[in-house]
Amino acid sequence: MNRPRDGWKLNIRIPPSDAEIAKFFDGWRNHVATTRKFLPAARNYTAAKLWSQVGLRIGESTRLDMADLKWELGLLGKVHVRFGKGSRRRGPKQRIVPLINGARDQAVWFVEEVRGQFDDAWDQPGAPFLVSERRAADGSCGRVSTETLRAGLARAVERHLPSWQGRLSPHVLRHYCASSLYRNGVDIVAIQELLGHEWVATTMGYIHVHNSHIEDSWERAADRSAARLGGVRS
């Protein structure tokens, strides 16, 4: 297992369960549909969904441009993360993130139904994907801040998942993304590439499994073996 030779540590952030996350986003989605401030609510919701679906960091999501969405790449489209976190302060580390796990549908909805209502400059060079309500002198909207997105998430948690108030952060949703993908059978090396980790040891620290993980894994392996042999498990 590869890991840094020195100075390595990891802060464990155990995420909510699948049921809690589903309850949280279901309640938030219903609120977005009825709230008076639809545009910022839809933007905050979309950012949080992407953190939980493909593990984007909050800083990475705020620095995405519209041009970074590469709809034609791969099976579902991809996002060019130009400002990923480099290891040991080496500067930005780029990566390509596929729009898996429902992320394409979320991004398409935001672009088609929401983004154009902020301003008319969505197709201009450097136009941000997640925008602020504040306009520049030319009428275009600037880039949303990380503080605004954190505040939007905190309000949603208080309203829709109060038991996690003060604990459900953008980074915890990144941990949830890694854990849920792993539980659904995604290879840990693929998760490492998705999250942009240099060391698989770091990715392993993001994986949190249920108490029945060993039994569940054995059950799936036994089913696969039985299918290969064409027989019946005893």
Short mmCIF file of C-alpha atoms in Angstrom, two decimals, residues 3-205:
data_model
loop_
_atom_site.label_atom_id
_atom_site.label_comp_id
_atom_site.label_asym_id
_atom_site.label_seq_id
_atom_site.Cartn_x
_atom_site.Cartn_y
_atom_site.Cartn_z
CA ARG A 3 1.62 6.17 1.42
CA PRO A 4 3.81 9.17 2.20
CA ARG A 5 7.01 8.24 3.97
CA ASP A 6 6.67 10.94 6.61
CA GLY A 7 4.31 13.58 7.91
CA TRP A 8 1.20 11.60 7.01
CA LYS A 9 -1.97 11.89 9.00
CA LEU A 10 -5.67 11.71 8.28
CA ASN A 11 -8.62 13.25 10.07
CA ILE A 12 -11.40 10.66 10.16
CA ARG A 13 -14.80 12.06 9.20
CA ILE A 14 -17.49 9.39 9.37
CA PRO A 15 -20.38 10.46 7.11
CA PRO A 16 -24.13 9.96 7.57
CA SER A 17 -25.80 6.77 6.43
CA ASP A 18 -27.37 6.32 3.00
CA ALA A 19 -30.82 6.73 4.56
CA GLU A 20 -29.83 9.98 6.26
CA ILE A 21 -28.30 11.39 3.08
CA ALA A 22 -31.41 10.44 1.07
CA LYS A 23 -33.66 12.10 3.65
CA PHE A 24 -31.47 15.20 3.65
CA PHE A 25 -31.38 15.72 -0.11
CA ASP A 26 -35.05 14.81 -0.58
CA GLY A 27 -36.07 17.47 1.92
CA TRP A 28 -33.66 20.01 0.44
CA ARG A 29 -34.87 19.35 -3.12
CA ASN A 30 -38.50 19.90 -2.11
CA HIS A 31 -37.55 23.12 -0.37
CA VAL A 32 -35.67 24.39 -3.45
CA ALA A 33 -38.79 23.88 -5.57
CA THR A 34 -40.89 26.13 -3.33
CA THR A 35 -38.49 28.70 -1.91
CA ARG A 36 -38.71 32.37 -2.88
CA LYS A 37 -34.94 32.57 -3.49
CA PHE A 38 -34.86 29.78 -6.05
CA LEU A 39 -31.62 30.60 -7.86
CA PRO A 40 -29.19 30.62 -4.90
CA ALA A 41 -31.01 27.67 -3.34
CA ALA A 42 -30.68 25.64 -6.55
CA ARG A 43 -27.01 26.57 -6.85
CA ASN A 44 -26.22 25.56 -3.26
CA TYR A 45 -28.14 22.30 -3.68
CA THR A 46 -26.29 21.47 -6.91
CA ALA A 47 -22.90 22.12 -5.32
CA ALA A 48 -23.69 19.83 -2.38
CA LYS A 49 -24.99 17.11 -4.68
CA LEU A 50 -21.74 17.17 -6.66
CA TRP A 51 -19.71 16.93 -3.45
CA SER A 52 -21.67 13.82 -2.51
CA GLN A 53 -21.82 12.28 -6.01
CA VAL A 54 -18.29 12.70 -7.39
CA GLY A 55 -16.35 13.94 -4.36
CA LEU A 56 -15.44 17.42 -5.55
CA ARG A 57 -13.78 19.62 -2.95
CA ILE A 58 -15.61 22.85 -2.21
CA GLY A 59 -12.75 24.94 -3.56
CA GLU A 60 -12.63 22.87 -6.73
CA SER A 61 -16.35 23.33 -7.32
CA THR A 62 -16.27 27.12 -6.91
CA ARG A 63 -13.44 27.43 -9.45
CA LEU A 64 -15.16 25.47 -12.19
CA ASP A 65 -15.96 27.35 -15.38
CA MET A 66 -18.78 26.48 -17.75
CA ALA A 67 -16.11 25.43 -20.26
CA ASP A 68 -14.81 22.84 -17.79
CA LEU A 69 -17.92 20.74 -18.37
CA LYS A 70 -16.95 18.36 -21.16
CA TRP A 71 -20.30 16.82 -22.05
CA GLU A 72 -18.95 14.82 -24.99
CA LEU A 73 -16.19 12.95 -23.14
CA GLY A 74 -16.72 9.34 -22.05
CA LEU A 75 -20.09 7.72 -21.49
CA LEU A 76 -21.59 10.44 -19.30
CA GLY A 77 -19.42 13.48 -19.79
CA LYS A 78 -16.61 14.72 -17.57
CA VAL A 79 -15.48 17.75 -15.59
CA HIS A 80 -12.01 19.22 -15.97
CA VAL A 81 -10.86 20.07 -12.44
CA ARG A 82 -8.09 22.57 -13.07
CA PHE A 83 -7.46 23.58 -9.47
CA GLY A 84 -7.26 20.32 -7.54
CA LYS A 85 -5.33 20.11 -4.31
CA GLY A 86 -1.69 19.22 -4.85
CA SER A 87 0.06 17.04 -2.29
CA ARG A 88 2.52 18.68 0.11
CA ARG A 89 1.64 22.17 -1.14
CA ARG A 90 2.90 21.49 -4.66
CA GLY A 91 0.26 23.69 -6.22
CA PRO A 92 -2.85 22.89 -8.26
CA LYS A 93 -3.22 19.31 -9.49
CA GLN A 94 -5.48 18.82 -12.48
CA ARG A 95 -7.71 15.81 -13.03
CA ILE A 96 -10.68 14.70 -15.12
CA VAL A 97 -13.77 13.68 -13.15
CA PRO A 98 -16.45 11.58 -14.88
CA LEU A 99 -20.05 12.64 -14.26
CA ILE A 100 -21.08 9.32 -12.71
CA ASN A 101 -23.45 8.54 -9.87
CA GLY A 102 -26.19 10.91 -11.05
CA ALA A 103 -23.83 13.88 -11.39
CA ARG A 104 -24.54 14.36 -15.11
CA ASP A 105 -28.30 14.69 -14.54
CA GLN A 106 -27.68 17.17 -11.73
CA ALA A 107 -25.27 19.27 -13.81
CA VAL A 108 -27.56 19.21 -16.87
CA TRP A 109 -30.53 20.35 -14.79
CA PHE A 110 -28.54 23.21 -13.31
CA VAL A 111 -27.17 24.36 -16.67
CA GLU A 112 -30.47 24.10 -18.54
CA GLU A 113 -32.88 25.31 -15.87
CA VAL A 114 -30.91 27.56 -13.53
CA ARG A 115 -27.55 28.90 -14.74
CA GLY A 116 -28.93 31.09 -17.51
CA GLN A 117 -31.25 32.87 -15.09
CA PHE A 118 -28.30 34.36 -13.21
CA ASP A 119 -26.93 36.28 -16.21
CA ASP A 120 -26.56 36.24 -19.99
CA ALA A 121 -22.81 35.67 -19.94
CA TRP A 122 -22.88 31.92 -19.34
CA ASP A 123 -21.28 31.20 -22.73
CA GLN A 124 -18.47 33.76 -22.41
CA PRO A 125 -14.83 32.71 -21.79
CA GLY A 126 -14.20 32.26 -18.08
CA ALA A 127 -17.89 32.22 -17.16
CA PRO A 128 -18.17 30.45 -13.79
CA PHE A 129 -20.33 27.36 -13.36
CA LEU A 130 -21.46 28.20 -9.81
CA VAL A 131 -22.20 31.91 -9.70
CA SER A 132 -22.91 34.60 -7.16
CA GLU A 133 -26.05 36.72 -7.24
CA ARG A 134 -23.85 39.82 -7.27
CA ARG A 135 -23.33 41.41 -10.67
CA ALA A 136 -20.35 43.24 -12.10
CA ALA A 137 -20.62 46.53 -13.98
CA ASP A 138 -21.13 44.68 -17.27
CA GLY A 139 -24.08 42.74 -15.82
CA SER A 140 -22.30 39.42 -15.51
CA CYS A 141 -22.30 37.45 -12.26
CA GLY A 142 -19.14 36.66 -10.39
CA ARG A 143 -17.99 33.40 -8.89
CA VAL A 144 -19.73 32.17 -5.75
CA SER A 145 -17.56 32.06 -2.62
CA THR A 146 -16.84 29.00 -0.52
CA GLU A 147 -18.27 30.86 2.49
CA THR A 148 -21.62 31.28 0.72
CA LEU A 149 -21.81 27.59 -0.16
CA ARG A 150 -20.85 26.54 3.37
CA ALA A 151 -23.55 28.79 4.80
CA GLY A 152 -26.12 27.37 2.37
CA LEU A 153 -25.22 23.82 3.38
CA ALA A 154 -25.40 24.69 7.08
CA ARG A 155 -28.90 26.14 6.68
CA ALA A 156 -30.05 23.07 4.79
CA VAL A 157 -28.64 20.73 7.43
CA GLU A 158 -30.37 22.70 10.18
CA ARG A 159 -33.67 22.41 8.32
CA HIS A 160 -33.53 18.89 6.87
CA LEU A 161 -31.06 16.86 8.96
CA PRO A 162 -30.77 18.63 12.33
CA SER A 163 -29.11 15.65 14.03
CA TRP A 164 -26.03 16.47 11.90
CA GLN A 165 -26.05 20.20 12.56
CA GLY A 166 -22.48 21.45 12.91
CA ARG A 167 -21.05 18.16 11.63
CA LEU A 168 -22.13 17.75 8.00
CA SER A 169 -19.57 19.73 6.02
CA PRO A 170 -18.59 19.73 2.34
CA HIS A 171 -15.64 17.48 3.19
CA VAL A 172 -17.86 15.02 5.04
CA LEU A 173 -19.96 14.76 1.86
CA ARG A 174 -16.71 13.95 0.04
CA HIS A 175 -16.16 11.14 2.53
CA TYR A 176 -19.73 10.00 1.92
CA CYS A 177 -19.07 9.87 -1.82
CA ALA A 178 -16.04 7.61 -1.37
CA SER A 179 -17.80 5.33 1.11
CA SER A 180 -21.00 4.94 -0.91
CA LEU A 181 -19.12 4.21 -4.14
CA TYR A 182 -17.01 1.59 -2.37
CA ARG A 183 -20.06 -0.08 -0.84
CA ASN A 184 -21.57 -0.23 -4.31
CA GLY A 185 -18.60 -2.12 -5.69
CA VAL A 186 -16.40 0.61 -7.19
CA ASP A 187 -12.71 -0.31 -7.10
CA ILE A 188 -10.72 1.65 -4.53
CA VAL A 189 -8.12 2.66 -7.13
CA ALA A 190 -10.92 4.15 -9.26
CA ILE A 191 -12.12 6.07 -6.18
CA GLN A 192 -8.56 7.28 -5.61
CA GLU A 193 -8.46 8.68 -9.15
CA LEU A 194 -11.90 10.23 -8.79
CA LEU A 195 -10.96 12.08 -5.59
CA GLY A 196 -7.53 13.08 -6.88
CA HIS A 197 -5.51 11.44 -4.11
CA GLU A 198 -1.83 10.73 -4.70
CA TRP A 199 -1.81 7.91 -2.15
CA VAL A 200 -4.30 5.04 -1.97
CA ALA A 201 -3.75 5.08 1.80
CA THR A 202 -5.44 8.48 1.89
CA THR A 203 -8.41 7.09 -0.05
CA MET A 204 -8.70 4.16 2.34
CA GLY A 205 -9.13 6.68 5.15
#
